[in-house]
Every structure is written in structure tokens, then in C-alpha cells.
PDB file of C-alpha atoms and ligand atoms in Angstrom:
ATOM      1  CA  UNK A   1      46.917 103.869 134.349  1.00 35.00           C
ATOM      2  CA  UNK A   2      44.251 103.075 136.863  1.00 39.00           C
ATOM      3  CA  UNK A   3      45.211 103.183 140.682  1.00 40.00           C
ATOM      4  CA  UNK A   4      44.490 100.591 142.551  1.00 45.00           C
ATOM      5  CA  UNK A   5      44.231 101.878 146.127  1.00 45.00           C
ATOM      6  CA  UNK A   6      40.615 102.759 146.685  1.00 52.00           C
ATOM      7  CA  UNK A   7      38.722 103.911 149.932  1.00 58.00           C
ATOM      8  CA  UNK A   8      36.210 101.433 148.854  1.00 68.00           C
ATOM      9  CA  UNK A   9      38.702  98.363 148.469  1.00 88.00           C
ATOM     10  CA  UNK A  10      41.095  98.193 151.224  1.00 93.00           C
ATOM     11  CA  UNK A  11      43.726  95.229 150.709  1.00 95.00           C
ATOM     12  CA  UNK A  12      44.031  95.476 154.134  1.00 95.00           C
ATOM     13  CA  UNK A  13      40.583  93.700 154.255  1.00 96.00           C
ATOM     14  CA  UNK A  14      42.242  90.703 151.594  1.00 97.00           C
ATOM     15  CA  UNK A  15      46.291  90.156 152.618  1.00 96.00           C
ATOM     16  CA  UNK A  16      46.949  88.766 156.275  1.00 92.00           C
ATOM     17  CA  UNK A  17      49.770  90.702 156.407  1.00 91.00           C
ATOM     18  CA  UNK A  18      51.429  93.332 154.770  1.00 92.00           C
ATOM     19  CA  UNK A  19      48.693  94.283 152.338  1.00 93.00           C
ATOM     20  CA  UNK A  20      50.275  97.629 151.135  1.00 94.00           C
ATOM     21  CA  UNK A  21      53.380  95.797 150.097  1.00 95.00           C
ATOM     22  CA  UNK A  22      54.427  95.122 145.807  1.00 96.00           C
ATOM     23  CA  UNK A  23      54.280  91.157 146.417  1.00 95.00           C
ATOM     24  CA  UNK A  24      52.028  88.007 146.297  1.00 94.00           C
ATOM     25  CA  UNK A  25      51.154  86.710 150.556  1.00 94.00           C
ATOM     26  CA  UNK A  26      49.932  83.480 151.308  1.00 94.00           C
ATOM     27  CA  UNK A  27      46.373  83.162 152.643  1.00 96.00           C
ATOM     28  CA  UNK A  28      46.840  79.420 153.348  1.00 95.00           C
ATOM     29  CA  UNK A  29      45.305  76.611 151.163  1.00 94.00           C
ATOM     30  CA  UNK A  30      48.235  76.918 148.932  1.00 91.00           C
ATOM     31  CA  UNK A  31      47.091  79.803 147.279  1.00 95.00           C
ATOM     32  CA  UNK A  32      48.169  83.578 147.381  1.00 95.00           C
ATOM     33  CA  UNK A  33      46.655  86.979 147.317  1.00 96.00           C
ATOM     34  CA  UNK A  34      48.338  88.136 143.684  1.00 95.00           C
ATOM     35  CA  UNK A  35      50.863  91.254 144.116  1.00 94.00           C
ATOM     36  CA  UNK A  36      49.406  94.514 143.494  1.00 94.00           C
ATOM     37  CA  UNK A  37      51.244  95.132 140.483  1.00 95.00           C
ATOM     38  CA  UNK A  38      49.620  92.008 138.894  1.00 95.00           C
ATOM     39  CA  UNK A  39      45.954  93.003 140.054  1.00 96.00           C
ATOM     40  CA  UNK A  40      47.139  96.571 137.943  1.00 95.00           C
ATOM     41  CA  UNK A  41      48.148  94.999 135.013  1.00 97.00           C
ATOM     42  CA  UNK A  42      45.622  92.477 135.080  1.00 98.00           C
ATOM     43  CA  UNK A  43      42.727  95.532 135.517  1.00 97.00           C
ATOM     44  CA  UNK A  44      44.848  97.843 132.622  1.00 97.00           C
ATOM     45  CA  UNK A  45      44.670  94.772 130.252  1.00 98.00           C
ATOM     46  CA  UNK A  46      40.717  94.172 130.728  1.00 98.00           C
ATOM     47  CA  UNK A  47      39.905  97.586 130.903  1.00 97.00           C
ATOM     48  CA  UNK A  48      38.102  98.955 128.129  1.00 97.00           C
ATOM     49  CA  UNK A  49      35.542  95.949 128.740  1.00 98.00           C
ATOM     50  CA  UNK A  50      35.174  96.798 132.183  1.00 97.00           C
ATOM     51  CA  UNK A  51      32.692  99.319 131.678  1.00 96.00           C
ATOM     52  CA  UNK A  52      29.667  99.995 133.885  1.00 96.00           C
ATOM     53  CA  UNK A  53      27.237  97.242 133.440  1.00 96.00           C
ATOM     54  CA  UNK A  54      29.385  94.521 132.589  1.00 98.00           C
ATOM     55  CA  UNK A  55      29.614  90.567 133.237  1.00 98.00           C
ATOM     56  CA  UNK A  56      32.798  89.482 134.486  1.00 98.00           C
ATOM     57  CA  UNK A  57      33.981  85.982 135.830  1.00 98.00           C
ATOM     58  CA  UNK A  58      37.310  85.729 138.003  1.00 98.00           C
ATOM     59  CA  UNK A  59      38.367  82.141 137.396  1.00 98.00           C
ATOM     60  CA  UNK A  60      40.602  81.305 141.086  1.00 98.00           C
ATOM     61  CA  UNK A  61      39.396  84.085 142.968  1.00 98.00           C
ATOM     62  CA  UNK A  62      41.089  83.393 146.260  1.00 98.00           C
ATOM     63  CA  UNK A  63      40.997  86.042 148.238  1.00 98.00           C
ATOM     64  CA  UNK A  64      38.460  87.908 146.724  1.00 98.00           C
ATOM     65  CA  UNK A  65      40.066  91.293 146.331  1.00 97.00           C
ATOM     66  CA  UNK A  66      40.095  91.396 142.233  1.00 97.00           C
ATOM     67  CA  UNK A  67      36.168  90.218 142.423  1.00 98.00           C
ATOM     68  CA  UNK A  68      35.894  93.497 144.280  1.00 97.00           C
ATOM     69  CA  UNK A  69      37.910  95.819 141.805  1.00 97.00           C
ATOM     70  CA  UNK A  70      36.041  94.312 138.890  1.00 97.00           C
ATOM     71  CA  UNK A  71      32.600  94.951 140.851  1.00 97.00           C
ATOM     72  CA  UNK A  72      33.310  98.729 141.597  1.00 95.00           C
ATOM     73  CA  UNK A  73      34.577  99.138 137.581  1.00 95.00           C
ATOM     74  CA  UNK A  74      31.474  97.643 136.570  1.00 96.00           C
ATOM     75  CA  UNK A  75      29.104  99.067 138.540  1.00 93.00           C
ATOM     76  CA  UNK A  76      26.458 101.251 137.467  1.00 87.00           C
ATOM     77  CA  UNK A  77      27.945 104.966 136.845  1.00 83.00           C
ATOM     78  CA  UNK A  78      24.564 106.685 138.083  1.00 81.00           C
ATOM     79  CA  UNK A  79      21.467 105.611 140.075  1.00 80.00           C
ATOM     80  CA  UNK A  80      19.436 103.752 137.880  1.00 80.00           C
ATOM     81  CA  UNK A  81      21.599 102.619 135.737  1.00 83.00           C
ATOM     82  CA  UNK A  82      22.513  99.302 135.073  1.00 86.00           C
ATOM     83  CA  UNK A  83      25.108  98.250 137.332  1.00 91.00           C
ATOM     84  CA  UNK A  84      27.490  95.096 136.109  1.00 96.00           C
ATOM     85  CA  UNK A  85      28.308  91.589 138.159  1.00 97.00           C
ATOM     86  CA  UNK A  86      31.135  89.722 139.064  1.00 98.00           C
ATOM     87  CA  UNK A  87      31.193  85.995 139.337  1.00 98.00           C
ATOM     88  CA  UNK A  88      34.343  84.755 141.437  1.00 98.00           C
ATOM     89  CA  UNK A  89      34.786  80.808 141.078  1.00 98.00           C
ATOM     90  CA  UNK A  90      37.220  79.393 143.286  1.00 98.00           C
ATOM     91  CA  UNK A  91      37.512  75.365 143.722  1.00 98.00           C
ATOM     92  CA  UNK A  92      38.568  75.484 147.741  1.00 97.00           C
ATOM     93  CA  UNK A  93      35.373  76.077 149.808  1.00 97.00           C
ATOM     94  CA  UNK A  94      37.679  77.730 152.512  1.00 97.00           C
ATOM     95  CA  UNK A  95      38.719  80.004 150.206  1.00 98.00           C
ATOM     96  CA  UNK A  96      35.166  80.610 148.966  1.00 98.00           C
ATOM     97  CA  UNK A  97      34.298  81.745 152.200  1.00 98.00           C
ATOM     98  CA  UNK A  98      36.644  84.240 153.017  1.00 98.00           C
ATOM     99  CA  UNK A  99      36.425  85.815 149.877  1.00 98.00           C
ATOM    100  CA  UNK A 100      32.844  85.926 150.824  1.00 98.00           C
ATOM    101  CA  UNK A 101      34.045  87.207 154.346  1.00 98.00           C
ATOM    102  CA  UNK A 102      36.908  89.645 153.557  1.00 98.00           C
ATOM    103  CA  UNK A 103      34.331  91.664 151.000  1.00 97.00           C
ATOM    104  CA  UNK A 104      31.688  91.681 153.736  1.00 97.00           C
ATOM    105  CA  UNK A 105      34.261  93.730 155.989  1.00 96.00           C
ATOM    106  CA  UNK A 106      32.995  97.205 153.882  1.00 94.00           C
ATOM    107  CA  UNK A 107      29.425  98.414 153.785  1.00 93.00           C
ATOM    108  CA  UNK A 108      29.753  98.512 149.986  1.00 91.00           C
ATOM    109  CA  UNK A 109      30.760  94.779 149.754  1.00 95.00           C
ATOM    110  CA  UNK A 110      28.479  93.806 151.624  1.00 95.00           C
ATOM    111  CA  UNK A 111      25.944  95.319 149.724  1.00 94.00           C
ATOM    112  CA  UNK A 112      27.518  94.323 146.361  1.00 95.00           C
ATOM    113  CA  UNK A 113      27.074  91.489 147.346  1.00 97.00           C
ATOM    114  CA  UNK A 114      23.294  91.596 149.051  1.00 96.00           C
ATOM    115  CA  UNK A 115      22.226  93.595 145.338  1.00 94.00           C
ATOM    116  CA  UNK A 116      23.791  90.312 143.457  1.00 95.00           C
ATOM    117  CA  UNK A 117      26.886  92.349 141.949  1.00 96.00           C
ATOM    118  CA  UNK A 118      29.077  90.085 143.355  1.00 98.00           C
ATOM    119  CA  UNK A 119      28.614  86.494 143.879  1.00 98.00           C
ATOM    120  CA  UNK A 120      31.463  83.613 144.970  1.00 98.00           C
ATOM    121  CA  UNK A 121      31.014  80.026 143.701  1.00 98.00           C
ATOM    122  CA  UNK A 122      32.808  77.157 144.219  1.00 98.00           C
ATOM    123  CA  UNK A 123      33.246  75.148 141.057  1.00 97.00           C
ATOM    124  CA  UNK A 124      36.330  73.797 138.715  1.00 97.00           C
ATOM    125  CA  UNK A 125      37.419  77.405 136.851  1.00 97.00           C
ATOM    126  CA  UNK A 126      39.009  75.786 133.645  1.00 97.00           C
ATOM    127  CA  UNK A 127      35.233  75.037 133.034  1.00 97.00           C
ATOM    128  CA  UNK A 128      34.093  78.646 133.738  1.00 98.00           C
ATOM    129  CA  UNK A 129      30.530  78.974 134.509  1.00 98.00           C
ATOM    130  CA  UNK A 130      28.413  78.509 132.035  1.00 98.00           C
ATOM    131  CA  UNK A 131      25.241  79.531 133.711  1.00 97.00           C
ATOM    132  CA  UNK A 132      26.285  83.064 133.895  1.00 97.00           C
ATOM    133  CA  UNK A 133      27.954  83.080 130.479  1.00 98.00           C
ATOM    134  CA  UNK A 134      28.495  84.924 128.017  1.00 98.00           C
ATOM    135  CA  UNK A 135      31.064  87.560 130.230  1.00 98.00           C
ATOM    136  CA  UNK A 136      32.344  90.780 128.817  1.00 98.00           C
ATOM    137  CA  UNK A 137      35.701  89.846 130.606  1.00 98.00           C
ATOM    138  CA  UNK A 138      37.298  86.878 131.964  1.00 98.00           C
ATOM    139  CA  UNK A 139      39.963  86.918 134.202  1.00 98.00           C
ATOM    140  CA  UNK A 140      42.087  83.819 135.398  1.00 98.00           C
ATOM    141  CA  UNK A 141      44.311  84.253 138.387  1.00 97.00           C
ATOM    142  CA  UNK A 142      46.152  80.920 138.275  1.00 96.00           C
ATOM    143  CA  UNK A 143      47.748  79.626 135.209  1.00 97.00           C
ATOM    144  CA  UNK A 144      46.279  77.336 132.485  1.00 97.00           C
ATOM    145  CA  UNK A 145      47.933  74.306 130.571  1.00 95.00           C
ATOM    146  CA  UNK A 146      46.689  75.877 127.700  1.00 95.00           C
ATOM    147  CA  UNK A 147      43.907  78.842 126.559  1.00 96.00           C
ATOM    148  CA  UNK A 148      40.873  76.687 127.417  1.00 94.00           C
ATOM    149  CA  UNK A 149      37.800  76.776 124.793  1.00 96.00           C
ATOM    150  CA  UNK A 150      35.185  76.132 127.568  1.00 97.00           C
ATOM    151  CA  UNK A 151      36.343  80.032 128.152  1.00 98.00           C
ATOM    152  CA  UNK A 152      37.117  81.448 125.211  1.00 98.00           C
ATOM    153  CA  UNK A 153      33.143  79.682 124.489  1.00 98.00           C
ATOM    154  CA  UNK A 154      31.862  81.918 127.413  1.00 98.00           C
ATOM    155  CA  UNK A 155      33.508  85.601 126.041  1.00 98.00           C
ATOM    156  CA  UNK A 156      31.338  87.754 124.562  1.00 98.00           C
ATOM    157  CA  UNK A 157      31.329  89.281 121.081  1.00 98.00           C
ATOM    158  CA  UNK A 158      33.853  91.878 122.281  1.00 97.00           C
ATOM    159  CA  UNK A 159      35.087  90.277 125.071  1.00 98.00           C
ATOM    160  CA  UNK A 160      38.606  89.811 126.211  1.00 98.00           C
ATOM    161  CA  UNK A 161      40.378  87.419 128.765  1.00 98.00           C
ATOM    162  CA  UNK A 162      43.555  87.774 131.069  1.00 98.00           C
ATOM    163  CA  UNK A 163      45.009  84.172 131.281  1.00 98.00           C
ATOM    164  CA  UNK A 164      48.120  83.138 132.566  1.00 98.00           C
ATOM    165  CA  UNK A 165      49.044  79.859 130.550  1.00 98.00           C
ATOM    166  CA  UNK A 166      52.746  77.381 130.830  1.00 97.00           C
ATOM    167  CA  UNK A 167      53.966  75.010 132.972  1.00 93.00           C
ATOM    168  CA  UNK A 168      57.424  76.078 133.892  1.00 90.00           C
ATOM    169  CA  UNK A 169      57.889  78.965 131.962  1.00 96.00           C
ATOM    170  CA  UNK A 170      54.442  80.638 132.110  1.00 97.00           C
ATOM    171  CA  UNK A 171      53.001  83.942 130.084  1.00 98.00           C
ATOM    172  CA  UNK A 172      49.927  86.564 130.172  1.00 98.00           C
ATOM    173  CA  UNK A 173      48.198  85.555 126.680  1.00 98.00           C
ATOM    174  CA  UNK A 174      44.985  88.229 125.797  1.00 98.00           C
ATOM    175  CA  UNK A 175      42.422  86.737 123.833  1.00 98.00           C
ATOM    176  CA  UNK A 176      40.133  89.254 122.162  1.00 98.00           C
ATOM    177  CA  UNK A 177      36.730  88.222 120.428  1.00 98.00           C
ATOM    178  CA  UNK A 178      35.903  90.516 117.910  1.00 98.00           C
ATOM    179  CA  UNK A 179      31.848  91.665 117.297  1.00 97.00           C
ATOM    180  CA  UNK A 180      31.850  88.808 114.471  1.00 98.00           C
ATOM    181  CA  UNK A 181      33.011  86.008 117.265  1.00 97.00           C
ATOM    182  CA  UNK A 182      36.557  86.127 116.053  1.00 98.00           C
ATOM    183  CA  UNK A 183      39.279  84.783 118.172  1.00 98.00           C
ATOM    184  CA  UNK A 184      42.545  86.541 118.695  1.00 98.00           C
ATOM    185  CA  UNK A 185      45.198  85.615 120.872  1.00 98.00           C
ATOM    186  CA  UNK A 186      48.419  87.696 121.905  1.00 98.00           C
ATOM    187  CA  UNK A 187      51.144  86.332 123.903  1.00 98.00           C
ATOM    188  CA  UNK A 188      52.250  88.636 126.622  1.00 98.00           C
ATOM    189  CA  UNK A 189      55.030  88.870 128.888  1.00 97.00           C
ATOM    190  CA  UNK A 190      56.126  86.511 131.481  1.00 97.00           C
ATOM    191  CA  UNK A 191      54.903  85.180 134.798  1.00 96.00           C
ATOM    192  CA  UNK A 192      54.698  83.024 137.604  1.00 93.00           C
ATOM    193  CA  UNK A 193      51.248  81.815 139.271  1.00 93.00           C
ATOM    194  CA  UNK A 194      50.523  78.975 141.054  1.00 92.00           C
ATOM    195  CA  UNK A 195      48.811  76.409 138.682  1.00 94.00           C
ATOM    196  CA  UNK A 196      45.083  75.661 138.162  1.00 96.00           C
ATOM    197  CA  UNK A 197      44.740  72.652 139.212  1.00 94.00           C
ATOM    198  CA  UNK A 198      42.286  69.307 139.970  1.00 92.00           C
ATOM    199  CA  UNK A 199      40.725  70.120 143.061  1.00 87.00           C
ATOM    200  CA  UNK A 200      42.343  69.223 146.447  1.00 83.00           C
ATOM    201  CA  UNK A 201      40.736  65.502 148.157  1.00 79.00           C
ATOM    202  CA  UNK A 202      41.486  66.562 151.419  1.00 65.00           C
TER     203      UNK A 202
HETATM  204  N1  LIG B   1      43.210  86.480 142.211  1.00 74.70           N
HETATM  205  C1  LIG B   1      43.444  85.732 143.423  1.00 74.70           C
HETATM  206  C2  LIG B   1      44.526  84.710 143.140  1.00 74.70           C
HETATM  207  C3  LIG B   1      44.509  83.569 144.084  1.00 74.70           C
HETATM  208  S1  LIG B   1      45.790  82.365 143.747  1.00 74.70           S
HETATM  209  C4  LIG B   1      43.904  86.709 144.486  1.00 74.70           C
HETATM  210  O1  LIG B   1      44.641  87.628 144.146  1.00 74.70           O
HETATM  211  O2  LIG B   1      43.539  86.563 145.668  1.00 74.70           O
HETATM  212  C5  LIG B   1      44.982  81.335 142.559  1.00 74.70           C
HETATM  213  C6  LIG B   1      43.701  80.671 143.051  1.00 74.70           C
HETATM  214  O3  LIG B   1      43.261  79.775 142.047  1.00 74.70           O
HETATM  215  C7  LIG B   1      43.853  79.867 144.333  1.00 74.70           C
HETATM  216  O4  LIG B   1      42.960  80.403 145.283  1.00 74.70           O
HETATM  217  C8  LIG B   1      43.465  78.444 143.916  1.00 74.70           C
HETATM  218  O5  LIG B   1      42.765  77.740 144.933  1.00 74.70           O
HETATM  219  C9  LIG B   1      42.593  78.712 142.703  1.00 74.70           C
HETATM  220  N2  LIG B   1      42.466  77.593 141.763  1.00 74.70           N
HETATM  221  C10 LIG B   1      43.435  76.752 141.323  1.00 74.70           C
HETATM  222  N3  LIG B   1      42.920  75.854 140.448  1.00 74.70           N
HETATM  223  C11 LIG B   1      41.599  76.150 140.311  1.00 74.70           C
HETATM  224  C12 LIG B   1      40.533  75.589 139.547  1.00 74.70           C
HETATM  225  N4  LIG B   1      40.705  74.524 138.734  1.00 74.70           N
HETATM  226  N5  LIG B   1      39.313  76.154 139.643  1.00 74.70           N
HETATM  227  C13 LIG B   1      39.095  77.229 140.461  1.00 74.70           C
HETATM  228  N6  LIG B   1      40.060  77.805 141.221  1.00 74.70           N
HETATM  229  C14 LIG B   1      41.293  77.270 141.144  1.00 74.70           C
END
């Protein structure tokens, strides 16, 4: 299983307090950084299309620390080579920025982010983001009503997408697009995120 804890990625730089610790904190605007043994399984279940070179979007990327595991997965495995790109869409503007501002706390993120590896956008997630589409992974940190088809629109051939999805009782659900652009869906095991939602007024 892939570990987590790299020199690159310190949580340290993403959780107010307590970052080494197996549970969700708050980093205000009602949202949480995810525990880390949801940013593993999430990471284990996208894996094999996180390879070097690959188009990812993290739908509710708060504080910004999966955007930067994604980015170091996908980057490019040698100089030269292609390296991948993360798009983190978040619908708080506050939380925007300090995703923006906890990756700029490492050299590397901040050059992820200067090369154009890693980019944070504010925007409605259950729509995805269309003008990066299609994505070789999706990943949505907040749970859905239901599996959206504005996402499973933006997966590529081969894709696959992490979504949490219920109301009260909530579940991980992989859907898998196969090279012909079929759609399979698996239900998981069970969760509990904090909804995606309508964005705040105030
Ligand atoms: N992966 C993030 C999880 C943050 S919590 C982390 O570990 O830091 C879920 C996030 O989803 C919150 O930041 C919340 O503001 C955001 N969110 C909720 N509804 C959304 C929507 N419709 N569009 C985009 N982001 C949304």
C-alpha cells in the first residue's frame, strides 16, 4: 500500500493542529482536512490511473493536501518527461487560498504550482471542470446526492473516480470507464463526509 508520509508533503503544512494524528481537523469554513487513512484509501483506490503524466481533478479540495499527493504521483518520472496536473476546485474562496498558501510552504509546491502542475479554482465541483476535462482520475472529497454525469462525462476512457455519495448513510462508490467509454460503478464501504453543497451566501 502506498505511504502517505512524504518529505515532500508535510501535513504539517495542511492540518492546524495535530497533523500526524488518524482523524479529520477542522480548518474553519465548515470544512475539514480528511483523516489520513481516508487520503490512503482514497490514493490506493485511484492508483493505477495515477501514473506519471496524468490529469486529475480533486472536486472540494479544502485544504489542499490530496491536490499535492496526486501532483507528486503524477508527475513526470524523469526529466523530460511528461509530468501530469492536478486541478483542485473548491467553492469557498478562503479555502481556495490557503490551499494555494499551505502548498506554497515547500519549494516543490511552489514550483508545482509556478510549472502549472497544480492549479486551485474556485467553482461548483458537482459540475467538475469542464475546461480541463477529460481527467484520468477524479476524486471527490465531500459526498454527492448521487454519482453525478457532469463527472462521470469528464473521465477518461480508462478513468476511474473516488466519490463519496448518501445523505445519512453515505458510501465510497468507484466508477471505472472502460477504453470503449463503458461505465461501471461499485459500491464501496461506508463513510461520513461533510456534504457537497450550494455554495455559502455569506
Ligand atoms: N480533500 C479535502 C476535503 C475537504 S472537506 C481535504 O482533505 O482537505 C470537503 C470540501 O468540499 C470543503 O472544503 C467544502 O468547502 C468543499 N465543497 C463542498 N461542496 C462543494 C461544491 N459544491 N463544490 C466545490 N467544493 C465543495
Amino acid at each position: 500500500m502506498y505511504v502517505l508520509t512524504t518529505s515532500q508533503t508535510d501535513r504539517a503544512h495542511y492540518a492546524p493542529s495535530a497533523p500526524y494524528a488518524d482523524r479529520p481537523q477542522a480548518i474553519g469554513h465548515a470544512a475539514t482536512i480528511s483523516a489520513p487513512h481516508m487520503h490512503a484509501s482514497a490514493c490506493t483506490h485511484l492508483f493505477s490511473a495515477l501514473t506519471p503524466g496524468a490529469k486529475v481533478l480533486d472536486v472540494g479540495s479544502g485544504s489542499g493536501y490530496l491536490s499535492a499527493i496526486f501532483a507528486h504521483l503524477v508527475a513526470a518520472e524523469k526529466p523530460g518527461s511528461q509530468g501530469g496536473s492536478v486541478i483542485g476546485i473548491e467553492h469557498i474562496q478562503a479555502l481556495v487560498d490557503l490551499a494555494t498558501t499551505n502548498l506554497g510552504k515547500s519549494e516543490d509546491g511552489r514550483k508545482m504550482m509556478q510549472e502549472g502542475h497544480v492549479k486551485f479554482v474556485c467553482g461548483d465541483g458537482r459540475k467538475g471542470y469542464p475546461e480541463a476535462a477529460p481527467y484520468d482520475a477524479i476524486h471527490v472529497g465531500a459526498a454527492a446526492l448521487n454519482v453525478h454525469d457532469e463527472l462521470v462525462s469528464q473521465l477518461k476512457n480508462g478513468g476511474k473516480m473516488f466519490i463519496p455519495v448518501g445523505d445519512h448513510e453515505q458510501h465510497i462508490w468507484m466508477v471505472e470507464k472502460n477504453e470503449k467509454g463503458e461505465v461501471r460503478k461499485k459500491k464501496l464501504f461506508g463513510v461520513q463526509y461533510v456534504p457537497l453543497t450550494d455554495a455559502p451566501t455569506r
